[in-house]
Amino acid sequence: MDAVQSILPYILPGVLVTLEISVGAWVVSAALGLVLAVMRDTRKPLITLPASISVEVVRAVPQLVVLYIVFFGLGTLGINLDSLTAAIVGLGISDAVFTAEYYRAGFLTVAPKQRDAGLSLGLKPLQVARYVIIPQTIPFVVPPLLNSFVGLMKSATLASAVGAPEILYGGRNYMETTGHVAPAAVAIMGLYIIATVPLTRAVRSLEKRVQMRTRV
Amino acid sequence: MTGEEVLAVKGLHKSFGATSVLEDIDFSIRRGETVCIVGPSGSGKTTLLRCLNLLVQPTRGQMYFHGDLIGDWPSSAKPRINLTKYRSHVSMVFQQFELFPHLTASDNVSLGPRRVLRLTKKQADERALMLLDRVGLKPFASARPRTLSGGQQQRVAIARALAMSPDVILFDEPTSALDWEMVGEVLDIMADLALQGMTMVVVTHELDFARDCADRVITMDRGRVLEEGRTATMFESPTEPRTREILGLSKAQSRGRKRDQRNIS
């Protein structure tokens, strides 16, 4: 009990930072992923090619390396981001290439003739995406997007590598200060289980509801 | 009575890779006319409609809209007209309805007027209700497409096409996906539109509809126009033997029909 009490002051402030990183990176990922998916869906080489190359390149690079590039690499170009912003941007970009695939899979669930129906009304391609395609993909895209949020909560621990004071960062401070590694690791593990297990279950139940709806 | 030429194509070709789908098509339709295009599956009827709506670009040929040249392929890679504006004048009704499943019947109809014609929500909703009433579906305004029968869905799709106040409506086999009980309700609405002078190009296998409602009939086979003419002439004295077959006028088919009638009775 004493151990827990002594650890909490180190890691609790990091909970808020972890949440900030997860939510921020998730928003970046959801928005950028959508842009990349729409770009790849245009079937215009000048637009699809940059999107496809970006997706392939970022997907090949470990998240931590992307984080270093955003934090240190941009720094050498004179763009200095604080560790929290760098973590949000870096993890968001890393995750966006996967989110783009979720959207793309969602787009594939929409019959191609739906696009024709939208175009034949005189809607512009972006309007077709906005009013016809994307709303139909939402039931299919939301569960993997929420799963991606759970993943980002865990990936947020990488932000400690660029000095963002999230949960692991606090835990490491405790370990270095006290020399007790195991209690800190167990406490961090406990916090993550409390946060992610209910979320994962909620996503699973949402997935089931989507499956039931689409089966009709 | 029919008026000025609304839409015309000359020497239209369309190929997908090495496969030629349309060859040397000449076609035109005048204001107030109903033209039925009849032919076997794979004869290029749907591709012709998709070319007319510019959902696919022709490979060769010219296209005219109200007498203005809007495309000359292959020299113009893109049409010489604002595509979205053009399509809002040339509505299309699809074989499988293609209603937007996430929208109510009313929202399906009002989407185009709101987002393309820039009507206010109130104006677009009023127009949608008026048109749903016209196709007998006002009580279903807030129903989702999946809760409607095939015939009802196709009637909503017709209302959606009408909502754009188009110069011409292209119907792509509008009854082919329907059970026979529902075919009549859709054809009745189309017959009404024809009577009211709506300009319509109808790809169909419903020969009775073509005989009763079309001003002209075009027969197609293997990507080519076989024959075209006034409806009465086409049904009474077509010149091409293949047209006789397509229009169900050949002796063998007549014998088959008589046999079927005997079996039924």
Short mmCIF file of C-alpha atoms in Angstrom, two decimals:
data_model
loop_
_atom_site.label_atom_id
_atom_site.label_comp_id
_atom_site.label_asym_id
_atom_site.label_seq_id
_atom_site.Cartn_x
_atom_site.Cartn_y
_atom_site.Cartn_z
CA MET A 1 0.00 0.00 0.00
CA ASP A 2 2.87 2.33 0.90
CA ALA A 3 4.50 1.54 -2.40
CA VAL A 4 1.32 2.44 -4.31
CA GLN A 5 0.98 5.68 -2.35
CA SER A 6 4.56 6.61 -3.13
CA ILE A 7 4.22 5.79 -6.85
CA LEU A 8 0.97 7.64 -7.53
CA PRO A 9 2.39 11.19 -7.25
CA TYR A 10 4.87 10.23 -9.99
CA ILE A 11 2.48 8.67 -12.46
CA LEU A 12 -0.91 10.32 -11.88
CA PRO A 13 0.07 13.68 -13.48
CA GLY A 14 1.08 11.59 -16.49
CA VAL A 15 -2.47 10.24 -16.87
CA LEU A 16 -3.71 13.59 -18.13
CA VAL A 17 -0.76 13.95 -20.52
CA THR A 18 -1.33 10.40 -21.81
CA LEU A 19 -4.95 11.27 -22.45
CA GLU A 20 -3.97 14.51 -24.19
CA ILE A 21 -1.53 12.63 -26.45
CA SER A 22 -4.03 9.83 -27.19
CA VAL A 23 -6.94 12.13 -27.98
CA GLY A 24 -4.77 14.60 -29.93
CA ALA A 25 -3.04 11.89 -31.96
CA TRP A 26 -6.38 10.17 -32.57
CA VAL A 27 -7.88 13.39 -33.97
CA VAL A 28 -4.80 13.91 -36.19
CA SER A 29 -4.96 10.28 -37.29
CA ALA A 30 -8.72 10.30 -38.00
CA ALA A 31 -8.53 13.56 -39.98
CA LEU A 32 -5.30 12.83 -41.88
CA GLY A 33 -6.37 9.24 -42.52
CA LEU A 34 -9.60 10.48 -44.07
CA VAL A 35 -7.73 12.95 -46.28
CA LEU A 36 -5.31 10.21 -47.42
CA ALA A 37 -8.17 7.77 -48.09
CA VAL A 38 -10.16 10.33 -50.10
CA MET A 39 -6.99 11.24 -52.05
CA ARG A 40 -6.35 7.57 -52.88
CA ASP A 41 -9.96 7.15 -53.85
CA THR A 42 -9.96 9.94 -56.45
CA ARG A 43 -8.36 7.67 -59.10
CA LYS A 44 -6.39 10.66 -60.36
CA PRO A 45 -2.69 9.71 -60.46
CA LEU A 46 -1.50 13.22 -59.53
CA ILE A 47 -3.52 12.99 -56.32
CA THR A 48 -3.39 9.29 -55.53
CA LEU A 49 0.38 8.93 -56.03
CA PRO A 50 1.54 11.31 -53.26
CA ALA A 51 -1.00 9.75 -50.89
CA SER A 52 0.03 6.19 -51.76
CA ILE A 53 3.75 6.97 -51.41
CA SER A 54 3.19 8.69 -48.04
CA VAL A 55 1.18 5.72 -46.77
CA GLU A 56 3.77 3.17 -47.91
CA VAL A 57 6.73 5.14 -46.51
CA VAL A 58 5.23 5.93 -43.12
CA ARG A 59 3.90 2.40 -42.75
CA ALA A 60 7.44 1.07 -43.23
CA VAL A 61 8.91 3.23 -40.47
CA PRO A 62 8.61 2.42 -36.72
CA GLN A 63 6.48 4.84 -34.71
CA LEU A 64 9.42 5.83 -32.51
CA VAL A 65 11.47 6.81 -35.56
CA VAL A 66 8.60 8.96 -36.87
CA LEU A 67 8.44 10.56 -33.44
CA TYR A 68 12.19 11.31 -33.55
CA ILE A 69 11.87 12.77 -37.04
CA VAL A 70 9.03 15.07 -35.96
CA PHE A 71 10.74 16.16 -32.72
CA PHE A 72 14.45 16.25 -33.66
CA GLY A 73 14.28 16.28 -37.46
CA LEU A 74 11.89 19.22 -37.73
CA GLY A 75 13.96 20.92 -35.03
CA THR A 76 17.01 20.94 -37.32
CA LEU A 77 14.83 22.66 -39.96
CA GLY A 78 13.97 25.37 -37.47
CA ILE A 79 10.49 24.01 -36.66
CA ASN A 80 10.67 23.45 -32.94
CA LEU A 81 7.75 21.57 -31.46
CA ASP A 82 7.41 20.93 -27.74
CA SER A 83 7.48 17.27 -26.75
CA LEU A 84 3.72 17.03 -26.24
CA THR A 85 2.88 18.50 -29.69
CA ALA A 86 5.58 16.38 -31.32
CA ALA A 87 4.11 13.28 -29.71
CA ILE A 88 0.60 14.17 -30.90
CA VAL A 89 1.77 14.91 -34.47
CA GLY A 90 4.22 11.99 -34.70
CA LEU A 91 1.90 9.33 -33.33
CA GLY A 92 -1.00 10.83 -35.27
CA ILE A 93 0.91 10.59 -38.57
CA SER A 94 2.07 7.05 -37.80
CA ASP A 95 -1.45 5.96 -37.04
CA ALA A 96 -3.07 7.86 -39.95
CA VAL A 97 -1.62 5.48 -42.54
CA PHE A 98 -3.52 2.64 -40.89
CA THR A 99 -6.64 4.75 -40.36
CA ALA A 100 -6.56 5.53 -44.09
CA GLU A 101 -6.85 1.80 -44.73
CA TYR A 102 -9.88 1.56 -42.41
CA TYR A 103 -11.57 4.33 -44.36
CA ARG A 104 -10.58 2.72 -47.65
CA ALA A 105 -12.05 -0.60 -46.53
CA GLY A 106 -15.17 1.34 -45.53
CA PHE A 107 -15.35 2.96 -48.98
CA LEU A 108 -15.19 -0.51 -50.53
CA THR A 109 -18.35 -1.49 -48.66
CA VAL A 110 -20.25 1.17 -50.63
CA ALA A 111 -21.46 -0.04 -54.03
CA PRO A 112 -19.70 1.78 -56.91
CA LYS A 113 -23.10 2.65 -58.40
CA GLN A 114 -23.78 4.84 -55.33
CA ARG A 115 -21.00 7.12 -56.52
CA ASP A 116 -22.58 7.16 -60.00
CA ALA A 117 -25.95 8.02 -58.47
CA GLY A 118 -24.38 10.96 -56.62
CA LEU A 119 -22.47 12.17 -59.68
CA SER A 120 -25.55 11.81 -61.90
CA LEU A 121 -27.36 14.29 -59.64
CA GLY A 122 -24.67 16.83 -60.41
CA LEU A 123 -22.82 16.53 -57.10
CA LYS A 124 -19.09 17.23 -57.30
CA PRO A 125 -16.78 14.31 -56.42
CA LEU A 126 -15.99 15.80 -53.00
CA GLN A 127 -19.70 16.32 -52.35
CA VAL A 128 -20.30 12.69 -53.30
CA ALA A 129 -17.67 11.70 -50.73
CA ARG A 130 -19.15 14.03 -48.10
CA TYR A 131 -22.86 13.32 -48.56
CA VAL A 132 -22.99 9.84 -50.09
CA ILE A 133 -19.92 7.71 -49.43
CA ILE A 134 -18.54 8.75 -46.02
CA PRO A 135 -21.87 8.62 -44.12
CA GLN A 136 -22.36 5.05 -45.37
CA THR A 137 -18.90 3.99 -44.19
CA ILE A 138 -19.32 5.32 -40.64
CA PRO A 139 -20.81 2.12 -39.14
CA PHE A 140 -17.89 0.16 -40.59
CA VAL A 141 -15.15 2.64 -39.74
CA VAL A 142 -16.07 3.67 -36.20
CA PRO A 143 -15.17 0.35 -34.47
CA PRO A 144 -11.64 0.15 -35.96
CA LEU A 145 -11.19 3.87 -35.26
CA LEU A 146 -12.02 3.30 -31.59
CA ASN A 147 -9.65 0.34 -31.57
CA SER A 148 -7.02 2.66 -32.95
CA PHE A 149 -7.67 5.00 -29.99
CA VAL A 150 -6.93 2.13 -27.60
CA GLY A 151 -3.74 1.43 -29.54
CA LEU A 152 -2.73 5.09 -29.36
CA MET A 153 -3.22 5.13 -25.58
CA LYS A 154 -0.60 2.39 -25.40
CA SER A 155 1.65 3.97 -28.01
CA ALA A 156 1.56 7.20 -25.98
CA THR A 157 4.24 5.61 -23.76
CA LEU A 158 6.65 6.17 -26.68
CA ALA A 159 6.29 9.90 -26.08
CA SER A 160 8.49 9.53 -23.01
CA ALA A 161 11.37 9.09 -25.46
CA VAL A 162 11.09 12.75 -26.47
CA GLY A 163 10.45 13.90 -22.91
CA ALA A 164 6.64 14.16 -22.87
CA PRO A 165 5.65 13.72 -19.20
CA GLU A 166 3.14 10.92 -19.71
CA ILE A 167 2.55 7.90 -17.44
CA LEU A 168 5.71 5.94 -18.31
CA TYR A 169 7.81 9.08 -18.01
CA GLY A 170 6.56 9.51 -14.42
CA GLY A 171 7.11 5.82 -13.73
CA ARG A 172 10.66 6.00 -14.99
CA ASN A 173 11.32 8.98 -12.72
CA TYR A 174 10.07 6.90 -9.81
CA MET A 175 12.27 3.95 -10.81
CA GLU A 176 15.35 6.13 -11.13
CA THR A 177 14.65 7.95 -7.87
CA THR A 178 13.82 4.91 -5.74
CA GLY A 179 15.43 2.04 -7.61
CA HIS A 180 12.13 0.11 -7.39
CA VAL A 181 11.25 -1.06 -10.89
CA ALA A 182 8.61 -3.75 -10.34
CA PRO A 183 6.04 -1.71 -8.31
CA ALA A 184 6.14 1.10 -10.88
CA ALA A 185 5.67 -1.31 -13.79
CA VAL A 186 2.78 -3.04 -12.00
CA ALA A 187 1.11 0.29 -11.19
CA ILE A 188 1.40 1.46 -14.82
CA MET A 189 0.08 -1.87 -16.00
CA GLY A 190 -2.88 -1.54 -13.62
CA LEU A 191 -3.71 1.95 -14.85
CA TYR A 192 -3.63 0.79 -18.47
CA ILE A 193 -5.83 -2.22 -17.73
CA ILE A 194 -8.38 0.00 -15.97
CA ALA A 195 -8.42 2.37 -18.95
CA THR A 196 -8.26 0.03 -21.92
CA VAL A 197 -10.24 -3.09 -20.97
CA PRO A 198 -13.65 -1.32 -20.70
CA LEU A 199 -12.88 0.58 -23.90
CA THR A 200 -11.97 -2.59 -25.78
CA ARG A 201 -15.16 -4.29 -24.57
CA ALA A 202 -17.24 -1.29 -25.63
CA VAL A 203 -15.69 -1.42 -29.11
CA ARG A 204 -16.41 -5.15 -29.36
CA SER A 205 -20.05 -4.64 -28.45
CA LEU A 206 -20.27 -1.81 -31.01
CA GLU A 207 -18.80 -4.12 -33.66
CA LYS A 208 -21.43 -6.73 -32.85
CA ARG A 209 -24.20 -4.15 -33.19
CA VAL A 210 -22.83 -3.07 -36.57
CA GLN A 211 -22.71 -6.70 -37.71
CA MET A 212 -26.32 -7.23 -36.61
CA ARG A 213 -27.43 -4.10 -38.49
CA THR A 214 -25.61 -4.95 -41.69
CA ARG A 215 -26.85 -8.56 -41.68
CA VAL A 216 -30.44 -7.43 -42.29
CA MET B 1 -45.51 17.42 -79.92
CA THR B 2 -41.74 17.53 -79.79
CA GLY B 3 -39.47 20.54 -79.95
CA GLU B 4 -35.85 21.48 -80.27
CA GLU B 5 -33.06 18.94 -80.10
CA VAL B 6 -31.98 18.48 -76.46
CA LEU B 7 -29.23 15.91 -76.70
CA ALA B 8 -27.38 14.37 -79.62
CA VAL B 9 -24.35 12.23 -80.30
CA LYS B 10 -22.62 11.67 -83.62
CA GLY B 11 -20.22 8.87 -84.50
CA LEU B 12 -19.96 7.82 -80.86
CA HIS B 13 -17.52 5.03 -80.03
CA LYS B 14 -16.69 3.61 -76.65
CA SER B 15 -14.15 0.94 -75.94
CA PHE B 16 -12.73 -0.44 -72.71
CA GLY B 17 -9.17 -1.41 -73.58
CA ALA B 18 -9.34 -3.57 -76.69
CA THR B 19 -13.05 -4.30 -76.23
CA SER B 20 -15.29 -2.14 -78.32
CA VAL B 21 -18.65 -1.59 -76.60
CA LEU B 22 -20.24 1.11 -78.74
CA GLU B 23 -19.54 1.67 -82.43
CA ASP B 24 -20.53 4.61 -84.56
CA ILE B 25 -23.68 5.59 -82.68
CA ASP B 26 -25.77 8.46 -83.99
CA PHE B 27 -28.55 9.45 -81.66
CA SER B 28 -30.63 12.47 -80.84
CA ILE B 29 -33.66 13.31 -78.76
CA ARG B 30 -35.97 16.31 -79.01
CA ARG B 31 -37.76 18.14 -76.22
CA GLY B 32 -40.84 16.23 -75.09
CA GLU B 33 -39.86 13.03 -76.86
CA THR B 34 -39.78 9.55 -75.33
CA VAL B 35 -37.21 7.33 -77.01
CA CYS B 36 -36.98 3.68 -76.04
CA ILE B 37 -33.76 1.78 -76.65
CA VAL B 38 -34.30 -1.95 -76.92
CA GLY B 39 -31.77 -4.71 -77.39
CA PRO B 40 -30.34 -7.87 -75.86
CA SER B 41 -28.07 -7.83 -72.80
CA GLY B 42 -24.55 -6.73 -73.67
CA SER B 43 -25.65 -4.69 -76.68
CA GLY B 44 -24.24 -1.48 -75.18
CA LYS B 45 -27.50 0.19 -74.10
CA THR B 46 -26.38 0.96 -70.56
CA THR B 47 -22.96 2.17 -71.73
CA LEU B 48 -24.70 4.52 -74.15
CA LEU B 49 -26.74 5.99 -71.29
CA ARG B 50 -23.60 6.33 -69.15
CA CYS B 51 -21.91 8.14 -72.04
CA LEU B 52 -24.94 10.44 -72.39
CA ASN B 53 -24.67 11.28 -68.67
CA LEU B 54 -20.88 11.54 -69.06
CA LEU B 55 -20.39 9.05 -66.25
CA VAL B 56 -17.98 7.50 -68.76
CA GLN B 57 -16.15 9.44 -71.44
CA PRO B 58 -16.70 8.33 -75.03
CA THR B 59 -13.61 7.18 -76.90
CA ARG B 60 -14.58 8.92 -80.14
CA GLY B 61 -17.42 11.07 -81.40
CA GLN B 62 -19.20 14.33 -80.73
CA MET B 63 -21.86 15.19 -78.21
CA TYR B 64 -24.26 18.13 -78.44
CA PHE B 65 -26.47 19.62 -75.74
CA HIS B 66 -29.14 22.05 -76.93
CA GLY B 67 -27.24 22.29 -80.19
CA ASP B 68 -23.91 23.25 -78.56
CA LEU B 69 -20.92 20.98 -79.03
CA ILE B 70 -20.02 19.85 -75.50
CA GLY B 71 -17.47 17.18 -76.33
CA ASP B 72 -15.40 16.08 -79.29
CA TRP B 73 -13.45 12.96 -78.50
CA PRO B 74 -10.61 12.13 -78.66
CA SER B 75 -9.46 15.69 -79.43
CA SER B 76 -11.02 17.02 -76.23
CA ALA B 77 -9.91 14.83 -73.37
CA LYS B 78 -12.47 16.53 -71.17
CA PRO B 79 -15.99 17.70 -72.01
CA ARG B 80 -16.32 21.38 -72.88
CA ILE B 81 -19.02 21.87 -70.30
CA ASN B 82 -19.17 22.05 -66.53
CA LEU B 83 -19.79 18.38 -65.73
CA THR B 84 -21.79 18.89 -62.56
CA LYS B 85 -23.99 21.52 -64.21
CA TYR B 86 -24.55 19.28 -67.23
CA ARG B 87 -25.47 16.27 -65.11
CA SER B 88 -27.98 18.32 -63.13
CA HIS B 89 -29.79 18.84 -66.47
CA VAL B 90 -29.52 15.17 -67.49
CA SER B 91 -30.87 13.04 -64.65
CA MET B 92 -30.52 9.30 -64.48
CA VAL B 93 -32.63 6.50 -63.00
CA PHE B 94 -30.73 3.28 -62.35
CA GLN B 95 -31.72 -0.36 -62.69
CA GLN B 96 -30.99 -1.07 -59.01
CA PHE B 97 -32.51 2.26 -57.83
CA GLU B 98 -29.30 3.35 -56.08
CA LEU B 99 -31.08 5.28 -53.38
CA PHE B 100 -28.77 6.46 -50.62
CA PRO B 101 -29.51 4.00 -47.78
CA HIS B 102 -28.48 6.36 -44.96
CA LEU B 103 -31.02 9.01 -46.03
CA THR B 104 -34.80 9.01 -45.79
CA ALA B 105 -36.89 8.99 -48.98
CA SER B 106 -37.40 12.73 -48.61
CA ASP B 107 -33.69 13.43 -48.04
CA ASN B 108 -32.82 11.29 -51.06
CA VAL B 109 -35.01 13.54 -53.17
CA SER B 110 -33.91 16.83 -51.60
CA LEU B 111 -30.15 16.16 -51.62
CA GLY B 112 -29.63 17.31 -55.22
CA PRO B 113 -31.78 20.44 -54.97
CA ARG B 114 -30.01 21.45 -51.74
CA ARG B 115 -26.42 20.74 -52.68
CA VAL B 116 -26.47 21.29 -56.45
CA LEU B 117 -29.31 23.74 -57.09
CA ARG B 118 -28.55 25.54 -53.80
CA LEU B 119 -32.15 25.62 -52.61
CA THR B 120 -32.73 26.29 -48.92
CA LYS B 121 -33.55 23.26 -46.76
CA LYS B 122 -37.18 24.37 -46.54
CA GLN B 123 -37.49 24.83 -50.31
CA ALA B 124 -35.76 21.50 -51.01
CA ASP B 125 -37.93 19.66 -48.46
CA GLU B 126 -41.08 21.18 -49.97
CA ARG B 127 -40.00 20.13 -53.45
CA ALA B 128 -39.21 16.61 -52.18
CA LEU B 129 -42.63 16.25 -50.55
CA MET B 130 -44.38 17.54 -53.66
CA LEU B 131 -42.53 15.03 -55.86
CA LEU B 132 -43.03 12.14 -53.45
CA ASP B 133 -46.72 13.02 -53.56
CA ARG B 134 -46.55 12.95 -57.36
CA VAL B 135 -45.20 9.38 -57.29
CA GLY B 136 -47.71 8.39 -54.59
CA LEU B 137 -45.21 8.09 -51.74
CA LYS B 138 -45.80 11.15 -49.57
CA PRO B 139 -46.70 8.97 -46.54
CA PHE B 140 -43.26 7.32 -46.87
CA ALA B 141 -41.28 10.56 -46.84
CA SER B 142 -39.42 9.70 -43.66
CA ALA B 143 -38.93 6.00 -44.49
CA ARG B 144 -35.47 4.60 -45.14
CA PRO B 145 -35.01 2.90 -48.53
CA ARG B 146 -34.51 -0.56 -47.01
CA THR B 147 -38.03 -0.44 -45.55
CA LEU B 148 -39.57 0.22 -48.98
CA SER B 149 -40.46 -2.32 -51.67
CA GLY B 150 -38.46 -2.36 -54.91
CA GLY B 151 -41.24 -0.57 -56.76
CA GLN B 152 -41.47 2.11 -54.09
CA GLN B 153 -37.70 2.57 -54.14
CA GLN B 154 -37.73 3.04 -57.89
CA ARG B 155 -40.53 5.59 -57.57
CA VAL B 156 -38.43 7.51 -55.03
CA ALA B 157 -35.53 7.31 -57.50
CA ILE B 158 -37.78 8.82 -60.19
CA ALA B 159 -38.78 11.59 -57.78
CA ARG B 160 -35.07 12.17 -57.07
CA ALA B 161 -34.40 12.53 -60.79
CA LEU B 162 -37.37 14.87 -61.24
CA ALA B 163 -36.20 17.02 -58.32
CA MET B 164 -33.42 18.44 -60.46
CA SER B 165 -36.00 19.76 -62.98
CA PRO B 166 -33.95 18.06 -65.67
CA ASP B 167 -34.09 18.69 -69.40
CA VAL B 168 -34.00 14.94 -69.99
CA ILE B 169 -34.16 11.81 -67.83
CA LEU B 170 -32.21 8.69 -68.74
CA PHE B 171 -33.84 5.47 -67.50
CA ASP B 172 -31.56 2.43 -67.37
CA GLU B 173 -33.82 -0.64 -67.33
CA PRO B 174 -35.90 0.83 -64.49
CA THR B 175 -38.07 -2.25 -64.05
CA SER B 176 -35.56 -5.05 -64.65
CA ALA B 177 -34.79 -5.51 -60.95
CA LEU B 178 -38.45 -5.58 -59.93
CA ASP B 179 -40.87 -8.42 -59.29
CA TRP B 180 -43.57 -8.44 -61.94
CA GLU B 181 -46.21 -7.13 -59.50
CA MET B 182 -44.19 -3.96 -59.02
CA VAL B 183 -43.35 -3.31 -62.65
CA GLY B 184 -46.74 -1.75 -63.36
CA GLU B 185 -46.53 0.91 -60.64
CA VAL B 186 -43.23 2.19 -62.04
CA LEU B 187 -44.31 2.02 -65.69
CA ASP B 188 -47.52 3.92 -64.85
CA ILE B 189 -45.48 6.81 -63.48
CA MET B 190 -43.19 6.77 -66.49
CA ALA B 191 -46.20 6.72 -68.82
CA ASP B 192 -47.60 9.75 -66.96
CA LEU B 193 -44.29 11.57 -67.37
CA ALA B 194 -44.31 10.79 -71.09
CA LEU B 195 -47.84 12.16 -71.37
CA GLN B 196 -46.80 15.31 -69.54
CA GLY B 197 -44.08 15.90 -72.11
CA MET B 198 -40.99 14.94 -70.09
CA THR B 199 -38.06 14.21 -72.38
CA MET B 200 -37.00 10.63 -71.68
CA VAL B 201 -34.52 8.07 -72.97
CA VAL B 202 -35.61 4.66 -71.72
CA VAL B 203 -33.50 1.54 -71.99
CA THR B 204 -36.01 -1.22 -71.46
CA HIS B 205 -37.10 -4.76 -72.15
CA GLU B 206 -40.75 -3.74 -71.57
CA LEU B 207 -41.92 -3.89 -75.15
CA ASP B 208 -45.52 -3.01 -74.26
CA PHE B 209 -44.30 0.18 -72.64
CA ALA B 210 -42.20 0.99 -75.71
CA ARG B 211 -45.16 0.32 -78.01
CA ASP B 212 -47.57 2.41 -75.92
CA CYS B 213 -45.42 5.32 -74.76
CA ALA B 214 -42.41 5.80 -77.02
CA ASP B 215 -42.39 8.30 -79.85
CA ARG B 216 -39.40 6.52 -81.35
CA VAL B 217 -37.76 3.15 -80.82
CA ILE B 218 -34.12 2.31 -81.36
CA THR B 219 -32.91 -1.27 -81.54
CA MET B 220 -29.32 -2.05 -80.63
CA ASP B 221 -27.16 -5.14 -80.94
CA ARG B 222 -23.44 -5.73 -80.39
CA GLY B 223 -22.71 -2.06 -79.74
CA ARG B 224 -24.41 -0.77 -82.86
CA VAL B 225 -27.73 0.83 -83.67
CA LEU B 226 -29.59 -1.70 -85.78
CA GLU B 227 -32.57 0.38 -86.71
CA GLU B 228 -34.51 3.38 -85.48
CA GLY B 229 -37.84 4.87 -86.36
CA ARG B 230 -41.30 5.94 -85.27
CA THR B 231 -42.76 3.44 -82.83
CA ALA B 232 -45.63 2.32 -85.07
CA THR B 233 -43.29 1.78 -88.02
CA MET B 234 -40.79 -0.14 -85.91
CA PHE B 235 -43.43 -2.49 -84.54
CA GLU B 236 -45.40 -2.86 -87.75
CA SER B 237 -42.82 -2.97 -90.48
CA PRO B 238 -39.23 -3.07 -89.28
CA THR B 239 -36.69 -3.53 -92.07
CA GLU B 240 -34.07 -5.50 -90.14
CA PRO B 241 -34.82 -9.18 -89.36
CA ARG B 242 -32.89 -8.81 -86.09
CA THR B 243 -35.16 -5.93 -85.09
CA ARG B 244 -38.14 -8.25 -85.58
CA GLU B 245 -36.51 -10.69 -83.15
CA ILE B 246 -35.65 -8.01 -80.60
CA LEU B 247 -39.16 -6.56 -80.73
CA GLY B 248 -40.68 -10.02 -80.35
CA LEU B 249 -42.17 -9.96 -83.85
CA SER B 250 -40.47 -12.98 -85.39
CA LYS B 251 -42.63 -15.95 -86.31
CA ALA B 252 -40.80 -18.30 -83.96
CA GLN B 253 -41.39 -15.96 -81.04
CA SER B 254 -45.03 -15.46 -82.02
CA ARG B 255 -45.48 -19.24 -82.07
CA GLY B 256 -43.80 -19.45 -78.66
CA ARG B 257 -46.13 -16.80 -77.25
CA LYS B 258 -49.21 -18.55 -78.61
CA ARG B 259 -48.00 -21.85 -77.09
CA ASP B 260 -47.46 -20.09 -73.73
CA GLN B 261 -50.93 -18.60 -73.90
CA ARG B 262 -52.42 -22.05 -74.62
CA ASN B 263 -50.53 -23.54 -71.70
CA ILE B 264 -51.72 -20.81 -69.36
CA SER B 265 -55.33 -21.12 -70.45
#
